[in-house]
Amino acid sequence: MRIHILWAILALIVATVSGLTVYSLLKPTYTYNRPAQPAFVISFDDKYVSEWHAQRELFKRYKVKATFFITMPQQLSQSEIEMLQELAADGHEIASHGYLHENSSKFIKEHGIATYVAHEITPAIQAMQVIGFSPSTFAYPYGVRSLKLDQELTKYFHLLRGDSWKVTGKGIEEQDRIFYKYDGSRLVHGLGIDNNSGVTLQDMEAGFKRAYHNKEAIIIYAHNISEDTTGYSISPQTLEAVFQLAQKHKLSSLTFRELVL
Ligand SMILES: [Zn+2]
């Protein structure tokens, strides 16, 4: 009887120690220890590389570090790759927005999560590594995601971005999910601020004030930077006005990986 108890205790010790070993092996190498600070995080999606690159000086003038979420990296031309390298050298983050810009929900319904990862995620990471980038954050194409997929993709990325849009009758300062609270969350939602989003500078100022008062990071994003007033695009003038508002409200500029690394 006594021997059985001893064996049980021994087995328990072995299980605990090996459990701890497994735990420490799986433990992430990063820490979520960035102190809470008022900040804004701006990102741009898809593949408008020359339009983004054309605004290098604007970003520099306001000390803004953006995150560029690249889709279809396998299709980048040599000159686009060089422009992205210059943007990276300026301190901007080059991140992933998928290999073929698939709608994850539709794709997974037909083919399952494993095939989605094999077709949309790992080839995107590999294609970016080939040209010298190591994406560590990811923006969902069309903002389409699920909790199950979040769990899977945190194996590949430190931070995931879903999306959020202006809701009529609701201030953006009321949209909790576009504010990062430095709580180690691996998922954030960006507010779309393209010309067609309906988000005004006034809206944004209300959001910036909240970020300042609560020491949160407000997450905003756009696509192209151009004079196109109808599509998924923001003009250089509006972008500059956004940067001025961020300065006025003492928000520092962080990239996505800087939120968690
Ligand atoms: Zn996109």
Coordinates of C-alpha atoms and ligand atoms in Angstrom, one line a residue:
M1 CA 0.0 0.0 0.0
R2 CA 2.7 2.4 1.1
I3 CA 4.8 1.6 -2.0
H4 CA 1.8 2.4 -4.2
I5 CA 1.6 5.8 -2.6
L6 CA 5.3 6.4 -3.1
W7 CA 4.9 5.5 -6.7
A8 CA 2.0 7.8 -7.1
I9 CA 4.0 10.7 -5.5
L10 CA 7.0 9.9 -7.7
A11 CA 4.7 9.8 -10.8
L12 CA 3.3 13.1 -9.8
I13 CA 6.7 14.7 -9.4
V14 CA 7.8 13.4 -12.8
A15 CA 4.7 14.6 -14.5
T16 CA 5.1 18.1 -12.9
V17 CA 8.7 18.4 -13.8
S18 CA 8.2 17.3 -17.4
G19 CA 5.1 19.5 -17.6
L20 CA 7.2 22.4 -16.5
T21 CA 9.9 21.5 -19.1
V22 CA 7.3 21.4 -21.8
Y23 CA 5.8 24.6 -20.6
S24 CA 9.2 26.4 -20.6
L25 CA 9.9 25.1 -24.1
L26 CA 6.6 26.4 -25.4
K27 CA 6.9 29.6 -23.5
P28 CA 7.2 32.5 -26.0
T29 CA 10.5 34.2 -26.3
Y30 CA 8.8 37.6 -26.1
T31 CA 7.3 39.3 -23.2
Y32 CA 4.3 41.6 -23.2
N33 CA 5.9 44.1 -20.9
R34 CA 5.6 47.4 -22.8
P35 CA 4.3 49.9 -20.3
A36 CA 0.9 51.4 -21.1
Q37 CA 1.4 54.7 -23.0
P38 CA -0.8 56.9 -25.2
A39 CA -0.1 55.9 -28.8
F40 CA -1.5 55.4 -32.2
V41 CA -0.8 52.5 -34.6
I42 CA -1.3 53.1 -38.2
S43 CA -1.1 50.5 -40.9
F44 CA -1.7 50.2 -44.7
D45 CA -2.9 47.1 -46.4
D46 CA -2.4 45.3 -49.7
K47 CA 0.3 46.3 -52.2
Y48 CA 0.4 50.0 -52.9
V49 CA 4.2 50.0 -52.4
S50 CA 5.2 53.0 -54.7
E51 CA 2.3 55.2 -53.3
W52 CA 3.4 54.4 -49.7
H53 CA 7.1 54.9 -50.6
A54 CA 6.3 58.3 -52.2
Q55 CA 5.2 59.5 -48.7
R56 CA 8.5 58.6 -46.9
E57 CA 9.3 62.2 -46.1
L58 CA 5.8 62.8 -44.7
F59 CA 6.3 59.9 -42.3
K60 CA 9.7 61.1 -41.3
R61 CA 8.6 64.7 -40.7
Y62 CA 6.1 63.5 -38.1
K63 CA 8.3 60.6 -36.8
V64 CA 5.5 58.1 -37.7
K65 CA 6.4 54.5 -37.9
A66 CA 3.7 52.6 -39.9
T67 CA 3.1 49.0 -40.5
F68 CA 2.6 47.8 -44.1
F69 CA 0.6 44.6 -44.4
I70 CA 1.7 43.0 -47.7
T71 CA -0.5 40.7 -49.7
M72 CA 0.7 38.5 -52.6
P73 CA 4.4 39.1 -51.7
Q74 CA 5.4 36.6 -54.5
Q75 CA 4.2 39.2 -57.0
L76 CA 6.4 42.1 -55.9
S77 CA 8.7 43.5 -58.5
Q78 CA 12.3 44.1 -57.8
S79 CA 11.8 47.8 -57.5
E80 CA 8.9 47.3 -55.1
I81 CA 11.1 45.0 -53.0
E82 CA 13.8 47.8 -52.9
M83 CA 11.2 50.4 -51.9
L84 CA 10.0 48.1 -49.0
Q85 CA 13.5 47.6 -47.9
E86 CA 13.9 51.4 -47.7
L87 CA 10.7 51.7 -45.8
A88 CA 11.9 49.0 -43.4
A89 CA 15.2 50.9 -43.0
D90 CA 13.2 54.0 -42.0
G91 CA 11.8 52.0 -39.1
H92 CA 8.5 50.9 -40.6
E93 CA 7.3 47.4 -40.1
I94 CA 6.7 45.1 -43.1
A95 CA 4.1 42.5 -42.1
S96 CA 1.9 39.9 -43.7
H97 CA -1.6 40.1 -45.3
G98 CA -1.7 36.7 -46.8
Y99 CA -0.5 34.9 -49.9
L100 CA -3.5 35.2 -52.1
H101 CA -5.8 37.6 -50.0
E102 CA -8.3 34.8 -49.4
N103 CA -11.5 35.2 -47.4
S104 CA -10.6 32.9 -44.5
S105 CA -14.2 32.0 -43.6
K106 CA -15.1 31.0 -47.2
F107 CA -11.8 29.1 -47.7
I108 CA -12.0 27.2 -44.5
K109 CA -15.6 26.2 -45.1
E110 CA -14.5 24.4 -48.2
H111 CA -11.0 23.2 -47.4
G112 CA -10.5 23.4 -43.6
I113 CA -8.0 25.2 -41.4
A114 CA -4.9 23.1 -42.2
T115 CA -5.3 23.8 -46.0
Y116 CA -5.9 27.5 -45.3
V117 CA -2.6 27.7 -43.4
A118 CA -0.8 25.7 -46.1
H119 CA -2.1 27.9 -48.9
E120 CA -2.4 31.3 -47.4
I121 CA -0.1 31.6 -44.4
T122 CA 3.1 29.6 -44.7
P123 CA 3.7 30.4 -48.4
A124 CA 3.2 34.1 -47.5
I125 CA 5.8 33.9 -44.7
Q126 CA 8.2 32.0 -46.9
A127 CA 7.8 34.4 -49.9
M128 CA 8.6 37.3 -47.6
Q129 CA 11.6 35.6 -46.1
V130 CA 13.0 35.0 -49.5
I131 CA 13.1 38.8 -50.1
G132 CA 14.5 39.5 -46.6
F133 CA 11.5 40.2 -44.4
S134 CA 10.3 38.2 -41.3
P135 CA 6.7 39.1 -40.8
S136 CA 5.7 38.7 -37.2
T137 CA 2.2 40.3 -37.3
F138 CA -0.7 39.6 -39.6
A139 CA -3.8 41.5 -40.8
Y140 CA -6.8 39.3 -41.9
P141 CA -7.8 40.0 -45.5
Y142 CA -11.3 41.5 -45.5
G143 CA -11.0 41.4 -41.7
V144 CA -12.6 38.0 -41.8
R145 CA -11.5 35.8 -38.9
S146 CA -12.7 33.4 -36.1
L147 CA -11.5 32.6 -32.6
K148 CA -10.4 29.1 -33.8
L149 CA -8.3 30.6 -36.6
D150 CA -6.9 33.2 -34.2
Q151 CA -5.7 30.4 -32.0
E152 CA -4.0 28.7 -35.0
L153 CA -2.4 31.8 -36.3
T154 CA -0.9 32.9 -33.0
K155 CA 1.5 30.0 -33.7
Y156 CA 2.9 32.0 -36.6
F157 CA 2.4 35.6 -35.6
H158 CA 2.8 37.6 -32.4
L159 CA -0.2 39.8 -33.1
L160 CA -3.3 39.5 -35.4
R161 CA -5.4 42.4 -36.7
G162 CA -9.1 42.2 -37.5
D163 CA -11.0 45.3 -38.6
S164 CA -13.7 47.7 -37.4
W165 CA -15.8 50.3 -39.2
K166 CA -17.5 53.5 -38.2
V167 CA -21.0 52.8 -36.8
T168 CA -23.6 55.5 -37.5
G169 CA -24.6 57.2 -34.3
K170 CA -21.6 55.9 -32.3
G171 CA -18.4 57.8 -31.6
I172 CA -15.2 55.9 -32.4
E173 CA -14.1 56.6 -28.8
E174 CA -16.9 54.1 -27.9
Q175 CA -15.5 51.3 -30.0
D176 CA -13.5 49.6 -27.3
R177 CA -12.0 47.0 -29.6
I178 CA -10.0 49.5 -31.5
F179 CA -8.1 50.5 -28.4
Y180 CA -5.2 48.3 -27.2
K181 CA -4.8 48.2 -23.5
Y182 CA -1.3 46.6 -23.3
D183 CA -2.8 43.6 -21.7
G184 CA -1.0 41.0 -23.8
S185 CA -4.0 40.4 -26.1
R186 CA -2.9 38.8 -29.3
L187 CA -5.7 40.2 -31.3
V188 CA -6.5 43.9 -32.1
H189 CA -9.0 45.5 -34.4
G190 CA -8.1 48.4 -36.7
L191 CA -10.5 51.2 -37.5
G192 CA -10.7 51.7 -41.3
I193 CA -10.0 55.4 -42.0
D194 CA -10.0 55.4 -45.9
N195 CA -11.9 58.2 -47.6
N196 CA -14.9 55.8 -48.1
S197 CA -15.0 54.9 -44.4
G198 CA -17.0 58.0 -43.3
V199 CA -14.5 58.6 -40.4
T200 CA -13.9 62.3 -40.1
L201 CA -10.9 64.1 -38.4
Q202 CA -13.3 65.1 -35.7
D203 CA -14.2 61.4 -35.1
M204 CA -10.5 60.6 -34.9
E205 CA -9.8 63.4 -32.5
A206 CA -12.3 62.0 -30.1
G207 CA -10.6 58.6 -30.4
F208 CA -7.1 60.2 -29.9
K209 CA -8.3 62.0 -26.8
R210 CA -9.5 58.7 -25.3
A211 CA -6.1 57.1 -26.1
Y212 CA -4.3 59.9 -24.3
H213 CA -6.5 59.9 -21.2
N214 CA -6.6 56.1 -20.9
K215 CA -3.0 55.4 -21.9
E216 CA -4.2 53.2 -24.7
A217 CA -3.1 52.7 -28.3
I218 CA -5.7 53.5 -30.9
I219 CA -5.4 51.3 -34.0
I220 CA -6.3 52.8 -37.4
Y221 CA -5.6 51.6 -40.9
A222 CA -6.0 52.5 -44.6
H223 CA -5.0 51.1 -48.0
N224 CA -3.7 53.3 -50.8
I225 CA -2.3 56.9 -50.2
S226 CA -3.6 58.9 -53.1
E227 CA -6.0 61.7 -54.2
D228 CA -8.7 59.1 -55.0
T229 CA -11.7 60.2 -53.0
T230 CA -14.0 57.3 -53.6
G231 CA -12.1 54.1 -53.0
Y232 CA -9.9 52.5 -50.3
S233 CA -7.5 55.4 -50.1
I234 CA -6.5 58.3 -48.0
S235 CA -5.0 61.5 -49.4
P236 CA -1.6 62.8 -48.3
Q237 CA -3.3 65.9 -46.9
T238 CA -5.7 63.9 -44.7
L239 CA -2.8 61.7 -43.5
E240 CA -0.8 64.8 -42.5
A241 CA -3.8 66.1 -40.6
V242 CA -4.1 62.8 -38.8
F243 CA -0.4 63.0 -37.9
Q244 CA -0.9 66.5 -36.6
L245 CA -3.8 65.5 -34.4
A246 CA -1.7 62.6 -33.0
Q247 CA 1.0 65.2 -32.2
K248 CA -1.5 67.6 -30.6
H249 CA -2.7 64.8 -28.3
K250 CA 0.8 63.6 -27.5
L251 CA 0.3 60.1 -29.0
S252 CA 3.5 58.3 -29.8
S253 CA 3.7 56.2 -33.0
L254 CA 4.1 52.5 -32.6
T255 CA 4.3 49.7 -35.1
F256 CA 2.3 46.5 -34.5
R257 CA 5.2 44.4 -33.2
E258 CA 6.1 47.3 -30.9
L259 CA 2.8 46.8 -29.1
V260 CA 3.8 43.4 -27.9
L261 CA 7.6 43.0 -28.3
Ligands
ZN1 ZN -6.6 43.6 -48.0

